Coordinates of N, CA, C and O in Angstrom, one line a residue:
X10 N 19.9 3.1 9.3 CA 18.9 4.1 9.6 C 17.8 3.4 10.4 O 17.4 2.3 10.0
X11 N 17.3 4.1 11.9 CA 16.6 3.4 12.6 C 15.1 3.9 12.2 O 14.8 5.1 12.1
X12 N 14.0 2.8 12.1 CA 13.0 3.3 11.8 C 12.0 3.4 13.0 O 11.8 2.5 13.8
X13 N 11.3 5.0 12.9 CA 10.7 4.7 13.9 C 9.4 3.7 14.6 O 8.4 3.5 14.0
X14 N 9.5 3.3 16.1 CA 9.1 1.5 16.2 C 7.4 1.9 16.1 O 6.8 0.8 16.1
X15 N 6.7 2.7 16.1 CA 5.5 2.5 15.2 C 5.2 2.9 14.0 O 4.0 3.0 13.6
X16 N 6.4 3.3 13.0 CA 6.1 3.1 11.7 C 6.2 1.8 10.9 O 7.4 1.5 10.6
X17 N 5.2 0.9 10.4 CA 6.1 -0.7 10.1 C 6.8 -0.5 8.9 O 6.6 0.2 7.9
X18 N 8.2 -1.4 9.2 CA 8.8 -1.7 8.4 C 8.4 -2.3 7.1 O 7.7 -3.3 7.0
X19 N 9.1 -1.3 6.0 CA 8.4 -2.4 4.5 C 9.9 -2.9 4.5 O 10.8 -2.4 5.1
X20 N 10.1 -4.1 3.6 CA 11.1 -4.9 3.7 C 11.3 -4.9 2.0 O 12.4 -5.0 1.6
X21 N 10.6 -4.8 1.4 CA 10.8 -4.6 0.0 C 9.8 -4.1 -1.0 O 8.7 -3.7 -0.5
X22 N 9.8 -3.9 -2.2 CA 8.6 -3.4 -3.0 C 8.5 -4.5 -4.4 O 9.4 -5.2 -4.8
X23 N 7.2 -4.6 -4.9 CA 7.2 -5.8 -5.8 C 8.2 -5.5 -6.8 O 8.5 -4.3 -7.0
X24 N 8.8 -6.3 -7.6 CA 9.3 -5.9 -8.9 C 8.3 -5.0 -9.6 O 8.5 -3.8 -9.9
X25 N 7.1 -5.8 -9.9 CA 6.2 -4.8 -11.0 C 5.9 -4.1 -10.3 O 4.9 -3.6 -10.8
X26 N 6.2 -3.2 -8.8 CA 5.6 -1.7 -8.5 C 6.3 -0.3 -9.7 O 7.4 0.2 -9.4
X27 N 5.6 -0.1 -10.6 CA 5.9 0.9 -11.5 C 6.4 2.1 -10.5 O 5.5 2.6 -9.7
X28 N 7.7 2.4 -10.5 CA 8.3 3.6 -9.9 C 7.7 4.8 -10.1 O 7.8 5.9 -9.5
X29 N 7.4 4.7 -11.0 CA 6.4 6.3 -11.2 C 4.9 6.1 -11.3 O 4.6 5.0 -11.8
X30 N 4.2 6.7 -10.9 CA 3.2 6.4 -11.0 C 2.4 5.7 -9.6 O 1.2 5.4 -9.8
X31 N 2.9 5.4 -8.6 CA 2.5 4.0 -8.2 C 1.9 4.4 -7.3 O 1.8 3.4 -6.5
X32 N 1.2 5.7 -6.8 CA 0.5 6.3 -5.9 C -0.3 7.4 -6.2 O 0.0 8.2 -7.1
X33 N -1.0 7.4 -5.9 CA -2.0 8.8 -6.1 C -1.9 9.6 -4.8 O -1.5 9.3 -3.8
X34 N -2.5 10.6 -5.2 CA -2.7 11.7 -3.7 C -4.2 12.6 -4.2 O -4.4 13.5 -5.0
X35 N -4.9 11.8 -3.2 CA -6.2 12.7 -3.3 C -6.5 13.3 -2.1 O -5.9 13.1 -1.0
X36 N -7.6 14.4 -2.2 CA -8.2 15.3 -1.0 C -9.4 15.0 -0.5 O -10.4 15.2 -1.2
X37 N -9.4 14.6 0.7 CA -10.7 14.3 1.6 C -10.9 15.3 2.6 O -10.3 15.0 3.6
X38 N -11.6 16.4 2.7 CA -11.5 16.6 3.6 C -10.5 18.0 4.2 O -10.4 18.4 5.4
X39 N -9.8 18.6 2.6 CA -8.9 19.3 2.8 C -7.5 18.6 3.0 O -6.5 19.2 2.8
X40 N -7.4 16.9 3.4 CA -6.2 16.0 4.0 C -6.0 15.3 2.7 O -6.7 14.5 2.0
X41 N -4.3 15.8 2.8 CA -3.9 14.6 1.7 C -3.9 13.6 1.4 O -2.7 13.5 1.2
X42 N -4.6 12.1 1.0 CA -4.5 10.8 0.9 C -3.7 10.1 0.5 O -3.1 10.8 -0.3
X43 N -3.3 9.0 0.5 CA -2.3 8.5 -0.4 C -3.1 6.9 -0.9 O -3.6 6.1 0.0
X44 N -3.1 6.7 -1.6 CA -3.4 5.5 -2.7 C -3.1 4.6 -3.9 O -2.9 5.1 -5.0
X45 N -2.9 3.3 -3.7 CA -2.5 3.0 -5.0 C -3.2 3.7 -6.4 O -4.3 4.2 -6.5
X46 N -2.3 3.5 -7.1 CA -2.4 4.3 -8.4 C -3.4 2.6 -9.2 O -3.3 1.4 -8.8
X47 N -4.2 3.1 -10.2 CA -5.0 2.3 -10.6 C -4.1 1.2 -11.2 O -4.3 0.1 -10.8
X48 N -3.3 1.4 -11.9 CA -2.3 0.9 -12.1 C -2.0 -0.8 -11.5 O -2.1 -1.9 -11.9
X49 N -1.7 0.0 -10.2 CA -0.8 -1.2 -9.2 C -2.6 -1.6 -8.6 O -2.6 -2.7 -8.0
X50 N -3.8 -1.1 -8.8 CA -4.9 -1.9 -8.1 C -5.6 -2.9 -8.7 O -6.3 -3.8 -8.3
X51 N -5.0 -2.3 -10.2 CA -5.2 -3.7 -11.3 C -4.5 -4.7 -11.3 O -5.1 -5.7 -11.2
X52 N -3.3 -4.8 -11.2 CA -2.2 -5.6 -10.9 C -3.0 -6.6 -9.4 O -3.4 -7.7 -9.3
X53 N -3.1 -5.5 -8.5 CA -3.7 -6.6 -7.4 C -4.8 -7.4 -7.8 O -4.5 -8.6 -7.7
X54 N -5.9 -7.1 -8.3 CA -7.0 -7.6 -8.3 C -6.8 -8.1 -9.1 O -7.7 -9.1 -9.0
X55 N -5.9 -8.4 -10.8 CA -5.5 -9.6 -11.0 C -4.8 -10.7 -10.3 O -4.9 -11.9 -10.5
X56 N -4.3 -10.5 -9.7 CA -3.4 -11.5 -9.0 C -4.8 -12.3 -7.6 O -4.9 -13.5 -7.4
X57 N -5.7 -11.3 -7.1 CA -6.5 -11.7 -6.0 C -7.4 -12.5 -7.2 O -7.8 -13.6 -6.8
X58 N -7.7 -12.2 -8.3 CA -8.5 -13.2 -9.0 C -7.8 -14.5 -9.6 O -8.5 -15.4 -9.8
X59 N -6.8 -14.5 -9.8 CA -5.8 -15.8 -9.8 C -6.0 -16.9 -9.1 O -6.3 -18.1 -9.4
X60 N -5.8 -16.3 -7.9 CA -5.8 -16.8 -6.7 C -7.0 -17.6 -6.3 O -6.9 -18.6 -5.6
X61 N -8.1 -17.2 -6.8 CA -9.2 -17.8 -6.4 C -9.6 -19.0 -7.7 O -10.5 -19.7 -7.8
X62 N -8.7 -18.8 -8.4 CA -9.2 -19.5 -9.7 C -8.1 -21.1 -9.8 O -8.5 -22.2 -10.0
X63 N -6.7 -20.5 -9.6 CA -5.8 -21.4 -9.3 C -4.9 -21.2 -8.3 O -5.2 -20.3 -7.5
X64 N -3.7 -22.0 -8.1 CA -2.7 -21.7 -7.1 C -1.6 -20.5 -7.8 O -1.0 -20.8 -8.8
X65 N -1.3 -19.1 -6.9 CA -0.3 -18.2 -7.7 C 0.6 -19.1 -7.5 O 0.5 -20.0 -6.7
X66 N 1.8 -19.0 -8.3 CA 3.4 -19.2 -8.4 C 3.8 -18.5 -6.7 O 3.1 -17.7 -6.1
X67 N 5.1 -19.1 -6.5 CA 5.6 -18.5 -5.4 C 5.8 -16.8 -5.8 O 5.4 -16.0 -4.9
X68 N 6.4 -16.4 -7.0 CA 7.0 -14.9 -7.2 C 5.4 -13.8 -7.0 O 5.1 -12.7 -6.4
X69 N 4.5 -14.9 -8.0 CA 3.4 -14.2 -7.3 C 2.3 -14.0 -6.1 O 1.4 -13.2 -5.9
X70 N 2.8 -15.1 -5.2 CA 2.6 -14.9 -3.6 C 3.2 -13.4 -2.5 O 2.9 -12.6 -1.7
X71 N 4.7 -14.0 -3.4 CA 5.7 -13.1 -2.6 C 5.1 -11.3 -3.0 O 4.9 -10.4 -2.2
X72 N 5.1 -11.3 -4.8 CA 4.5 -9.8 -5.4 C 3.1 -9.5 -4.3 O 3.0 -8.4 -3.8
X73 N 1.7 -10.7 -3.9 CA 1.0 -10.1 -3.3 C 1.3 -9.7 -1.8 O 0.9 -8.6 -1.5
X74 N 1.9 -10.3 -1.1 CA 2.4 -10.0 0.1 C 3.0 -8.7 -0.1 O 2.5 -7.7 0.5
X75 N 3.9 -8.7 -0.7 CA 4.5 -6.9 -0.7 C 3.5 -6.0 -1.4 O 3.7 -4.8 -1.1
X76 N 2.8 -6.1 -2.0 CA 1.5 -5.0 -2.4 C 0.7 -5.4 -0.7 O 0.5 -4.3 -0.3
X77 N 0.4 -6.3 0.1 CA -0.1 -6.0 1.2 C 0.5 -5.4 2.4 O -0.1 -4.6 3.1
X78 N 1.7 -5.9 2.3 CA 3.0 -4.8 3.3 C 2.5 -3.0 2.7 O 1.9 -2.1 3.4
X79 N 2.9 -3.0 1.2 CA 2.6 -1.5 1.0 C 1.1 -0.7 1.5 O 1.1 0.5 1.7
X80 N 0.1 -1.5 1.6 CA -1.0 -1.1 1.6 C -0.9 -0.9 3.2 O -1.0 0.3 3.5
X81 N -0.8 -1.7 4.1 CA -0.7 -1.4 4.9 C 0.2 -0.5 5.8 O 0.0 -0.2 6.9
X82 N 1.3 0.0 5.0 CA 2.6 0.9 5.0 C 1.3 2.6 4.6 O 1.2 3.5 5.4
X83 N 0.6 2.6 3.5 CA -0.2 3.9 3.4 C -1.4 3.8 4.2 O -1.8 4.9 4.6
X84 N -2.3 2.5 4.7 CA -2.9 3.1 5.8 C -2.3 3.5 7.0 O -3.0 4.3 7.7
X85 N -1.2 3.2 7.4 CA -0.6 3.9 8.7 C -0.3 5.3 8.4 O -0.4 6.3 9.2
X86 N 0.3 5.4 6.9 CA 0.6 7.1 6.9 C -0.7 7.7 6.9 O -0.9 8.4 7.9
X87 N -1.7 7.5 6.0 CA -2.7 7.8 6.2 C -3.8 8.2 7.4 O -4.6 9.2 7.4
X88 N -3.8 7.3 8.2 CA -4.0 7.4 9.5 C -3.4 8.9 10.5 O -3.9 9.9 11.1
X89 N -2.3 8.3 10.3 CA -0.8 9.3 11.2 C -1.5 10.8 10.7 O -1.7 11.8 11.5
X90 N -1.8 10.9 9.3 CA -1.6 12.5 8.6 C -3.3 12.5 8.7 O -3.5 13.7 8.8
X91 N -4.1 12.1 8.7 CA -5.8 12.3 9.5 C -5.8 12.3 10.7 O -6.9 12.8 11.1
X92 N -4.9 11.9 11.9 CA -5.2 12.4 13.3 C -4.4 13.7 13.0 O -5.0 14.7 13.2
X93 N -3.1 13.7 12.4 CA -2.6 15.4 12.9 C -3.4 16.4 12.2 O -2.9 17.6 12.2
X94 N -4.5 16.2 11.5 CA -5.0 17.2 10.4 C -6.1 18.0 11.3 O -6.6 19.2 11.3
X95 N -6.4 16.4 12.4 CA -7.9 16.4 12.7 C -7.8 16.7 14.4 O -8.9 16.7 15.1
X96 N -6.3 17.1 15.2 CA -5.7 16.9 16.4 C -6.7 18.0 16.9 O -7.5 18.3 16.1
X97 N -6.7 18.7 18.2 CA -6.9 19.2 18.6 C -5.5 20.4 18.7 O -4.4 20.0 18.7
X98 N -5.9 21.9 18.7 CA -4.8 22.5 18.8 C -4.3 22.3 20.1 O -5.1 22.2 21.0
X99 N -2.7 22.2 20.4 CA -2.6 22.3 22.1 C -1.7 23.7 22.5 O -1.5 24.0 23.6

């Protein structure tokens, strides 16, 4: 399946991303958002405080990098679904 070339590719998801739950959908605006679920922002922000305290393990480098891949995967939808909410009609 070809993805399209300005959507970025996610390449994987952490182990600990809890399959249920692992997003929220809030309204700004009338426009749907998408968000990590508190959940997975706890999870980060332990690991970002690790990080500053000691060196993470490799598994937990790899787990922050793909929580950054994802985050960056819902600002682009995010984005994409706030210009077409906010487009001009043509």
């Amino acid at each position: 399946m070809l993805v399209h070339p300005s959507l970025p590719p996610l390449h994987h998801l952490p182990d600990s991303l809890p399959l249920d739950g692992a997003v929220r959908i809030e309204l700004e605006s009338g426009v749907p958002i998408f968000r990590a679920s508190a959940t997975v922002q706890n999870r980060i922000l332990m690991l970002l405080e690790k990080q500053q305290l000691e060196a993470l393990t490799e598994a937990e480098e790899q787990e922050l990098d793909a929580y950054e891949e994802i985050d960056d995967y819902l600002s682009f939808v995010n984005r994409t679904i706030r210009n077409l909410a906010f487009a001009p009609n043509s």
